[in-house]
Coordinates of C-alpha atoms and ligand atoms in Angstrom, one line a residue:
M80 CA 133.7 103.0 18.7
N81 CA 131.1 100.2 19.0
K82 CA 131.2 96.5 18.5
Y83 CA 128.5 93.8 18.1
I84 CA 128.7 90.6 20.1
V85 CA 126.7 87.9 18.2
N86 CA 125.9 84.5 19.6
G87 CA 125.4 82.4 16.4
G88 CA 123.7 79.3 15.3
R89 CA 120.1 80.4 15.9
P90 CA 117.5 80.5 13.1
L91 CA 115.8 83.8 12.5
Y92 CA 112.0 83.6 12.8
G93 CA 109.2 86.2 12.5
E94 CA 108.4 89.4 10.7
V95 CA 110.5 92.5 10.2
T96 CA 109.8 95.8 8.3
V97 CA 112.3 97.4 5.9
S98 CA 113.3 101.0 6.5
G99 CA 113.4 103.7 3.8
A100 CA 116.1 103.4 1.2
K101 CA 119.5 104.9 2.1
N102 CA 120.6 105.5 -1.5
A103 CA 117.3 107.3 -2.3
A104 CA 117.4 109.4 0.9
V105 CA 121.0 110.6 0.4
A106 CA 119.9 112.0 -3.0
I107 CA 116.5 113.3 -2.1
I108 CA 117.6 115.3 0.9
P109 CA 120.3 117.3 -1.0
A110 CA 117.7 117.6 -3.9
A111 CA 115.5 119.6 -1.4
L112 CA 118.1 122.4 -1.7
M113 CA 116.6 123.1 -5.2
V114 CA 113.1 123.6 -3.9
D115 CA 111.7 127.1 -3.4
G116 CA 109.3 126.0 -0.8
V117 CA 108.8 123.5 2.1
C118 CA 109.5 119.8 1.5
R119 CA 108.0 117.2 3.8
I120 CA 109.9 113.9 3.4
E121 CA 108.6 110.7 5.0
N122 CA 109.9 107.1 5.5
I123 CA 113.5 108.5 5.9
P124 CA 115.8 105.8 7.4
Q125 CA 117.4 106.7 10.8
I126 CA 121.0 106.3 9.7
S127 CA 124.1 108.3 10.2
D128 CA 124.5 109.4 6.5
V129 CA 121.1 111.0 6.8
T130 CA 121.9 112.8 10.1
L131 CA 125.1 114.1 8.4
F132 CA 123.1 115.6 5.5
F133 CA 120.7 117.3 7.9
S134 CA 123.8 119.0 9.5
I135 CA 125.1 120.0 6.1
L136 CA 121.8 121.6 5.1
D137 CA 121.5 123.3 8.4
E138 CA 124.9 124.9 8.0
L139 CA 124.0 126.1 4.6
G140 CA 121.0 128.0 6.1
A141 CA 118.2 125.5 5.5
K142 CA 115.5 125.1 8.2
V143 CA 115.5 121.4 9.2
R144 CA 112.5 120.5 11.3
I145 CA 112.6 116.8 12.5
L146 CA 108.9 115.8 12.7
N147 CA 109.5 112.3 14.0
R148 CA 112.0 109.4 13.7
H149 CA 111.2 109.0 10.0
A150 CA 110.0 112.4 8.8
V151 CA 111.5 115.8 8.3
E152 CA 110.4 119.2 7.0
L153 CA 113.1 121.0 4.9
D154 CA 112.8 124.7 4.0
C155 CA 115.8 125.7 1.8
R156 CA 114.4 129.1 0.7
A157 CA 116.9 131.0 2.8
I158 CA 120.1 129.1 1.7
R159 CA 123.0 131.5 2.1
S160 CA 126.0 129.5 0.9
T161 CA 127.0 127.2 -2.0
R162 CA 130.0 125.9 -0.1
P163 CA 129.0 123.0 2.2
S164 CA 131.3 122.2 5.2
Y165 CA 134.4 120.5 4.0
E166 CA 134.7 118.4 7.1
L167 CA 131.2 117.1 6.9
A168 CA 130.9 116.6 3.1
R169 CA 134.2 114.7 2.8
R170 CA 132.9 111.9 5.1
I171 CA 130.4 110.4 2.6
R172 CA 130.3 109.5 -1.1
A173 CA 126.8 111.0 -1.6
S174 CA 128.0 114.5 -0.9
Y175 CA 128.6 114.8 -4.6
Y176 CA 124.8 115.3 -4.9
L177 CA 125.3 118.7 -3.2
L178 CA 127.1 119.7 -6.5
G179 CA 124.2 118.9 -8.7
A180 CA 121.6 120.5 -6.4
L181 CA 123.5 123.8 -5.7
L182 CA 124.8 124.1 -9.3
G183 CA 121.3 123.5 -10.6
R184 CA 119.7 126.1 -8.4
F185 CA 122.4 128.7 -7.9
G186 CA 124.7 128.2 -10.9
E187 CA 127.6 127.6 -8.6
A188 CA 128.9 125.1 -6.0
T189 CA 132.1 124.3 -4.1
V190 CA 132.0 120.9 -2.6
A191 CA 134.7 118.7 -1.0
M192 CA 135.8 115.7 -3.0
P193 CA 133.5 112.9 -1.8
G194 CA 134.5 110.2 0.7
G195 CA 132.7 106.9 1.1
C196 CA 133.5 103.2 1.3
D197 CA 136.9 102.2 0.0
F198 CA 136.5 99.7 -2.8
G199 CA 139.3 101.2 -4.9
V200 CA 139.2 104.3 -7.1
R201 CA 135.7 105.9 -7.2
P202 CA 136.0 108.6 -9.8
I203 CA 133.3 111.3 -10.6
D204 CA 134.4 112.0 -14.1
Q205 CA 130.9 111.1 -15.5
H206 CA 129.3 113.6 -13.1
I207 CA 131.7 116.3 -14.3
K208 CA 131.1 115.3 -17.9
G209 CA 127.3 116.0 -17.4
F210 CA 127.8 119.3 -15.7
T211 CA 130.3 120.4 -18.4
A212 CA 127.9 119.4 -21.1
M213 CA 125.3 121.7 -19.4
G214 CA 127.7 124.7 -19.6
A215 CA 129.5 124.5 -16.2
Q216 CA 133.2 125.0 -15.8
V217 CA 134.4 122.4 -13.3
S218 CA 137.8 122.3 -11.6
V219 CA 139.3 120.2 -8.8
E220 CA 141.7 121.9 -6.5
G221 CA 142.8 121.7 -2.8
G222 CA 140.4 118.8 -2.2
Y223 CA 137.4 120.8 -3.5
I224 CA 135.3 120.5 -6.7
N225 CA 134.5 124.0 -8.0
A226 CA 131.6 124.3 -10.5
R227 CA 130.4 127.5 -12.1
A228 CA 127.7 127.7 -14.8
K229 CA 128.5 130.1 -17.7
N230 CA 126.2 133.1 -17.5
G231 CA 125.1 131.8 -14.1
H232 CA 122.6 129.2 -15.3
L233 CA 122.9 125.6 -16.7
K234 CA 121.6 124.8 -20.2
G235 CA 120.0 121.5 -21.2
A236 CA 122.2 119.1 -23.1
N237 CA 122.5 115.5 -24.3
V238 CA 124.8 113.4 -22.1
Y239 CA 125.9 109.9 -22.9
L240 CA 127.4 108.2 -19.9
D241 CA 130.5 106.2 -20.7
V242 CA 129.9 104.1 -17.6
V243 CA 126.5 103.1 -16.1
S244 CA 126.7 105.3 -13.0
V245 CA 124.0 105.6 -10.3
G246 CA 125.6 108.8 -8.9
A247 CA 126.2 110.5 -12.2
T248 CA 122.7 109.6 -13.4
M249 CA 121.0 111.1 -10.3
N250 CA 123.4 114.1 -10.1
I251 CA 122.9 115.2 -13.7
M252 CA 119.1 114.6 -13.4
M253 CA 119.0 116.8 -10.4
A254 CA 121.0 119.6 -12.0
A255 CA 119.0 119.4 -15.2
A256 CA 115.7 119.9 -13.3
L257 CA 116.2 123.7 -13.3
A258 CA 118.3 124.1 -16.4
E259 CA 117.2 126.2 -19.4
G260 CA 116.0 123.7 -22.0
T261 CA 115.9 119.9 -22.1
T262 CA 118.6 117.4 -21.0
I263 CA 118.7 113.7 -22.2
I264 CA 120.8 111.2 -20.3
E265 CA 121.7 108.2 -22.4
N266 CA 123.1 104.9 -20.9
A267 CA 121.6 106.0 -17.6
A268 CA 121.5 103.7 -14.5
R269 CA 118.1 102.2 -13.7
E270 CA 118.2 101.5 -10.0
P271 CA 115.0 101.9 -7.9
H272 CA 116.4 104.9 -6.1
I273 CA 116.9 106.7 -9.4
V274 CA 113.1 106.3 -10.1
D275 CA 112.5 107.5 -6.5
L276 CA 114.5 110.7 -7.0
A277 CA 112.7 111.4 -10.3
N278 CA 109.4 110.9 -8.5
F279 CA 110.5 113.2 -5.7
L280 CA 111.5 115.9 -8.2
N281 CA 108.3 115.6 -10.2
S282 CA 106.3 115.8 -7.0
M283 CA 108.0 119.2 -6.5
G284 CA 107.1 120.4 -10.0
A285 CA 110.0 119.1 -12.1
D286 CA 109.5 117.4 -15.5
V287 CA 111.5 114.1 -15.5
K288 CA 110.5 111.3 -17.9
G289 CA 112.1 107.8 -18.4
A290 CA 113.7 107.2 -15.0
G291 CA 114.1 103.5 -14.6
T292 CA 115.1 103.1 -18.3
D293 CA 118.5 103.8 -19.8
S294 CA 117.3 107.1 -21.4
I295 CA 116.0 109.9 -19.1
K296 CA 114.6 113.2 -20.4
I297 CA 114.5 116.2 -18.1
R298 CA 112.7 119.4 -19.3
G299 CA 114.0 122.2 -17.2
V300 CA 111.4 124.3 -15.3
K301 CA 111.7 127.7 -13.7
R302 CA 111.2 126.7 -10.1
L303 CA 110.4 123.7 -7.8
N304 CA 107.6 124.3 -5.3
G305 CA 107.2 122.6 -2.0
G306 CA 105.4 119.3 -1.4
S307 CA 105.4 116.0 0.3
Y308 CA 107.1 112.7 -0.6
A309 CA 107.6 109.3 1.0
I310 CA 110.9 107.4 0.3
I311 CA 110.7 103.8 -1.1
P312 CA 111.7 100.8 1.0
D313 CA 115.5 99.9 1.0
Q314 CA 116.2 97.3 -1.7
I315 CA 119.6 96.5 -0.1
E316 CA 118.4 96.2 3.5
A317 CA 115.6 93.9 2.2
G318 CA 118.1 91.8 0.4
T319 CA 120.4 91.7 3.5
L320 CA 117.5 90.4 5.6
M321 CA 116.5 87.9 3.0
I322 CA 120.1 86.5 2.9
A323 CA 120.2 86.5 6.8
A324 CA 117.0 84.4 6.9
A325 CA 118.4 81.8 4.4
A326 CA 121.8 81.8 6.1
T327 CA 120.3 81.0 9.5
H328 CA 118.0 78.3 8.1
G329 CA 115.0 80.4 9.4
D330 CA 111.6 81.6 8.3
V331 CA 111.3 85.4 8.0
L332 CA 108.6 87.6 6.5
I333 CA 110.1 90.9 5.3
R334 CA 107.4 93.5 5.2
G335 CA 107.8 96.5 2.8
A336 CA 110.2 94.5 0.5
L337 CA 109.1 95.2 -3.1
P338 CA 109.4 91.9 -5.0
T339 CA 110.1 93.6 -8.3
H340 CA 113.2 95.2 -6.8
M341 CA 114.5 91.8 -5.5
E342 CA 114.3 89.6 -8.6
A343 CA 118.0 89.0 -9.1
L344 CA 118.5 88.0 -5.5
T345 CA 115.3 86.0 -5.3
A346 CA 116.4 84.0 -8.4
K347 CA 119.8 83.2 -6.8
L348 CA 118.2 82.1 -3.4
L349 CA 115.8 79.8 -5.3
E350 CA 118.7 78.4 -7.3
M351 CA 120.5 77.7 -4.0
G352 CA 117.5 75.8 -2.7
A353 CA 115.9 78.3 -0.4
R354 CA 112.2 79.0 -0.5
V355 CA 111.1 82.5 -1.5
D356 CA 107.4 83.5 -1.5
E357 CA 106.2 87.0 -2.7
G358 CA 103.4 88.6 -0.7
V359 CA 100.1 88.2 -2.5
G360 CA 98.7 91.7 -3.0
E361 CA 101.1 93.3 -0.6
D362 CA 104.8 94.4 -0.6
S363 CA 106.4 91.6 1.3
I364 CA 108.7 88.6 0.8
R365 CA 109.0 85.4 2.9
V366 CA 112.3 83.5 2.9
R367 CA 112.6 80.0 4.4
S368 CA 115.4 77.5 4.2
D369 CA 116.4 74.2 5.6
G370 CA 120.1 75.2 5.1
N371 CA 120.7 72.6 2.4
H372 CA 122.2 75.1 -0.1
R373 CA 123.7 74.4 -3.5
H374 CA 126.5 76.6 -4.7
V375 CA 125.7 79.2 -7.3
N376 CA 127.7 81.7 -9.4
I377 CA 127.2 85.5 -9.0
K378 CA 128.0 88.3 -11.4
T379 CA 127.3 91.8 -10.1
L380 CA 125.7 94.2 -12.7
P381 CA 123.9 97.5 -12.7
Y382 CA 120.1 97.1 -12.0
P383 CA 118.2 94.9 -12.8
G384 CA 121.3 92.7 -12.5
F385 CA 122.6 91.3 -9.2
P386 CA 123.4 94.3 -7.0
T387 CA 127.0 94.9 -6.0
D388 CA 125.8 96.0 -2.6
L389 CA 124.5 92.5 -1.9
Q390 CA 127.6 90.7 -3.2
Q391 CA 129.3 90.9 0.2
P392 CA 126.4 89.5 2.2
M393 CA 125.8 86.8 -0.4
S394 CA 129.4 85.7 -0.4
V395 CA 128.9 84.8 3.3
L396 CA 125.9 82.7 2.5
L397 CA 127.9 80.9 -0.2
S398 CA 130.7 80.2 2.3
T399 CA 128.7 77.2 3.7
A400 CA 126.9 76.1 0.5
R401 CA 127.7 72.7 -1.0
G402 CA 130.4 73.0 -3.6
T403 CA 132.4 75.8 -5.1
S404 CA 130.8 79.2 -6.0
I405 CA 132.3 81.9 -8.2
I406 CA 131.7 85.6 -7.8
N407 CA 132.5 88.1 -10.5
E408 CA 132.4 91.7 -9.1
T409 CA 132.2 93.8 -12.2
I410 CA 131.4 97.1 -10.6
Y411 CA 134.3 97.6 -8.1
E412 CA 137.9 96.4 -8.3
M413 CA 138.3 95.8 -4.5
R414 CA 135.1 94.7 -2.8
Y415 CA 136.4 91.4 -1.2
K416 CA 138.1 92.7 2.0
H417 CA 135.5 91.0 4.2
L418 CA 136.5 87.5 2.8
E419 CA 139.8 87.8 4.8
E420 CA 137.7 88.1 8.0
I421 CA 135.5 85.1 6.9
R422 CA 138.7 83.1 6.5
H423 CA 139.4 83.7 10.2
M424 CA 136.0 82.1 10.8
G425 CA 136.9 79.0 8.8
G426 CA 135.7 80.1 5.3
I427 CA 137.7 79.1 2.3
S428 CA 138.1 81.5 -0.6
Q429 CA 140.5 82.6 -3.2
I430 CA 140.6 86.0 -4.9
N431 CA 141.9 86.8 -8.3
D432 CA 141.3 90.4 -9.1
R433 CA 137.5 90.8 -9.5
I434 CA 136.9 87.0 -9.2
A435 CA 136.3 85.3 -5.8
I436 CA 136.2 81.5 -5.7
I437 CA 134.4 80.3 -2.6
E438 CA 134.6 76.7 -1.5
G439 CA 131.7 75.7 0.8
V440 CA 132.6 74.5 4.3
P441 CA 130.2 72.7 6.8
H442 CA 130.1 75.7 9.1
L443 CA 131.8 78.9 10.2
T444 CA 133.2 79.4 13.7
G445 CA 132.8 82.7 15.7
C446 CA 135.8 84.9 16.4
A447 CA 136.8 88.6 16.5
V448 CA 136.4 90.3 13.0
T449 CA 136.5 93.8 11.8
A450 CA 134.3 95.6 9.3
S451 CA 136.1 97.5 6.5
D452 CA 133.0 99.2 5.0
L453 CA 129.2 99.3 5.2
R454 CA 128.2 96.2 3.4
A455 CA 131.2 94.2 4.6
G456 CA 129.9 95.0 8.1
A457 CA 126.5 93.6 7.2
A458 CA 128.2 90.5 5.7
L459 CA 130.1 89.9 9.0
V460 CA 126.8 90.2 11.0
I461 CA 125.3 87.5 8.8
A462 CA 128.5 85.4 9.3
G463 CA 128.1 85.8 13.1
L464 CA 124.5 84.8 13.0
M465 CA 125.2 81.6 11.1
A466 CA 128.5 80.7 12.9
E467 CA 128.9 78.3 15.8
G468 CA 129.9 80.2 18.9
V469 CA 130.4 83.9 19.6
T470 CA 131.6 86.6 17.0
D471 CA 132.8 90.0 18.0
I472 CA 132.4 92.5 15.1
Y473 CA 134.4 95.7 15.4
N474 CA 133.8 99.0 13.5
V475 CA 130.0 98.8 13.5
Q476 CA 129.9 102.5 12.9
Y477 CA 130.1 101.5 9.2
I478 CA 126.9 99.6 9.6
D479 CA 125.1 102.5 11.2
R480 CA 125.7 104.5 8.0
G481 CA 123.3 102.4 6.0
Y482 CA 121.2 100.2 8.3
E483 CA 118.6 101.6 10.8
H484 CA 119.0 99.8 14.2
L485 CA 120.0 96.5 12.6
E486 CA 120.6 94.9 15.9
D487 CA 117.0 95.7 17.0
K488 CA 115.6 94.2 13.8
L489 CA 117.6 91.0 14.2
R490 CA 116.9 90.7 17.9
S491 CA 113.1 90.9 17.1
L492 CA 113.7 87.8 14.9
G493 CA 115.3 85.9 17.7
A494 CA 119.0 86.7 17.2
K495 CA 121.3 87.0 20.2
I496 CA 123.2 90.2 19.3
E497 CA 124.4 93.0 21.6
R498 CA 126.0 96.4 20.9
L499 CA 128.9 97.4 23.2
T500 CA 130.9 100.6 23.3
V501 CA 134.6 100.0 23.2
D502 CA 137.3 102.7 23.4
Ligands
EPZ652 C1 126.1 104.2 -5.7 O1 127.5 104.6 -5.6 C2 125.8 103.7 -4.3 N1 126.1 104.8 -3.3 C3 126.7 102.5 -3.9 O2 126.2 102.0 -2.7 C4 126.5 101.4 -5.0 O3 127.4 100.4 -4.7 C5 126.7 102.0 -6.4 O4 125.9 103.1 -6.6 C6 126.4 101.0 -7.5 O5 125.0 100.6 -7.3 C7 125.2 105.8 -3.2 O6 124.2 105.8 -3.9 C8 125.5 106.8 -2.2 P1 128.3 104.3 -9.5 P2 128.1 105.4 -6.9 O7 128.6 105.7 -9.9 O8 127.2 106.4 -7.4 C9 132.4 104.0 -11.9 C10 126.3 101.3 -0.5 O9 126.8 100.3 0.0 N2 132.2 105.4 -12.1 O10 127.1 103.6 -10.0 O11 129.5 105.9 -6.4 C11 132.7 103.6 -10.5 O12 134.0 103.6 -10.2 C12 127.1 102.0 -1.5 O13 125.1 101.7 -0.3 C13 133.1 106.1 -12.9 O14 134.0 105.5 -13.5 O15 128.3 104.2 -7.9 C14 132.1 102.2 -10.4 O16 133.1 101.3 -10.9 C15 128.4 101.5 -1.8 N3 133.0 107.4 -13.1 C16 130.9 102.2 -11.4 O17 131.1 103.3 -12.2 C17 132.0 108.1 -12.4 O18 131.9 109.4 -12.6 C18 129.6 102.4 -10.7 O19 129.6 103.5 -9.8 C19 131.1 107.4 -11.6 C20 131.3 106.1 -11.4

């Protein structure tokens, strides 16, 4: 196990580059299973969820050739199994994409029920609704999801999602790419990584239209060829760094951040009194702040609303804003565990179901805290950076799942943060 030791109270200054998007990479890599050729994928983040997927694909018989820290060549022509390793797949939520990819290409798949961060029940009924509509029989038994397409091949169908679901939208899109006929997904999620997956599939020969809107049309094709693709910058890492810049009263230029992806967060930072400047003619965002922050209210919503994955980091910034802020977490029922840790640092908050009421205090004080999930970990790092004194953050393996070398990025901006191995 590892921990971070953060010496707080120092503004972040300088420039930092955003890595490739985790939630695009964990869909695009399994999608490569559908390709009857060689895929070269670039701008892959060096995170543990990606490394895990490489191991899963390797075990299925794919040739995984690491080209450099951020690029890989995947050749899935010789795949010999549609039953990924239970032990590996159950560790992450995104393993559900193995279902859509294997079912779409081979007409069958047996995948462990997904794992992932614990914010309460995280069903996959909408994924199953889509596969069933396309002619698959899906059952859940013994910790596995079994899916079989009638007559060995999926057929295009119209699917209306009862819930705006990122995972279901991408999983159904993937499976539909090789189905017979056309699939239309209504009430689809619109996140940037959904557009990225559609662009990847189309670069391999698929026919996906409408990604980024709430209605996506996929005309099934016979096969996907090989090709090259570069993953978009990570919207949530960019947002985390923007919040860290404001929280430490610094001045940071975040290179690679796409302003159009950050509009909901940018609006809230401006409302609080931070300065946000978008790069002229380039993908970058500069965040400056004198630390004189007003309280604001946050309601998490599917894109383009305020991202639930930035709610936890944002709640820490609000913990020292002037006045009382109210957060309404509409996506998950239990995404406030980190606030208990912030209370240990002097934060004041009250939780009523999906509502958190945060009363601003003059400052936080460092102490030992424990991360409960990926974005809670990032939130605690921000708390350590802004607190007076030293903060020890345990369970940083959660952070490694979704942030590439976070401590190196922060150290390059002047943070005093060290990683220590603890037994
Ligand atoms: C993806 O999770 C992300 N994970 C999450 O990011 C992110 O928080 C979430 O989308 C929302 O943006 C990956 O992409 C691997 P959903 P996912 O399906 O697909 C309910 C991170 O920190 N729902 O959009 O699981 C569900 O319970 C992680 O990077 C159903 O009811 O999210 C939730 O309330 C954390 N039935 C809501 O929909 C379903 O079949 C949104 O979930 C599916 C979802």
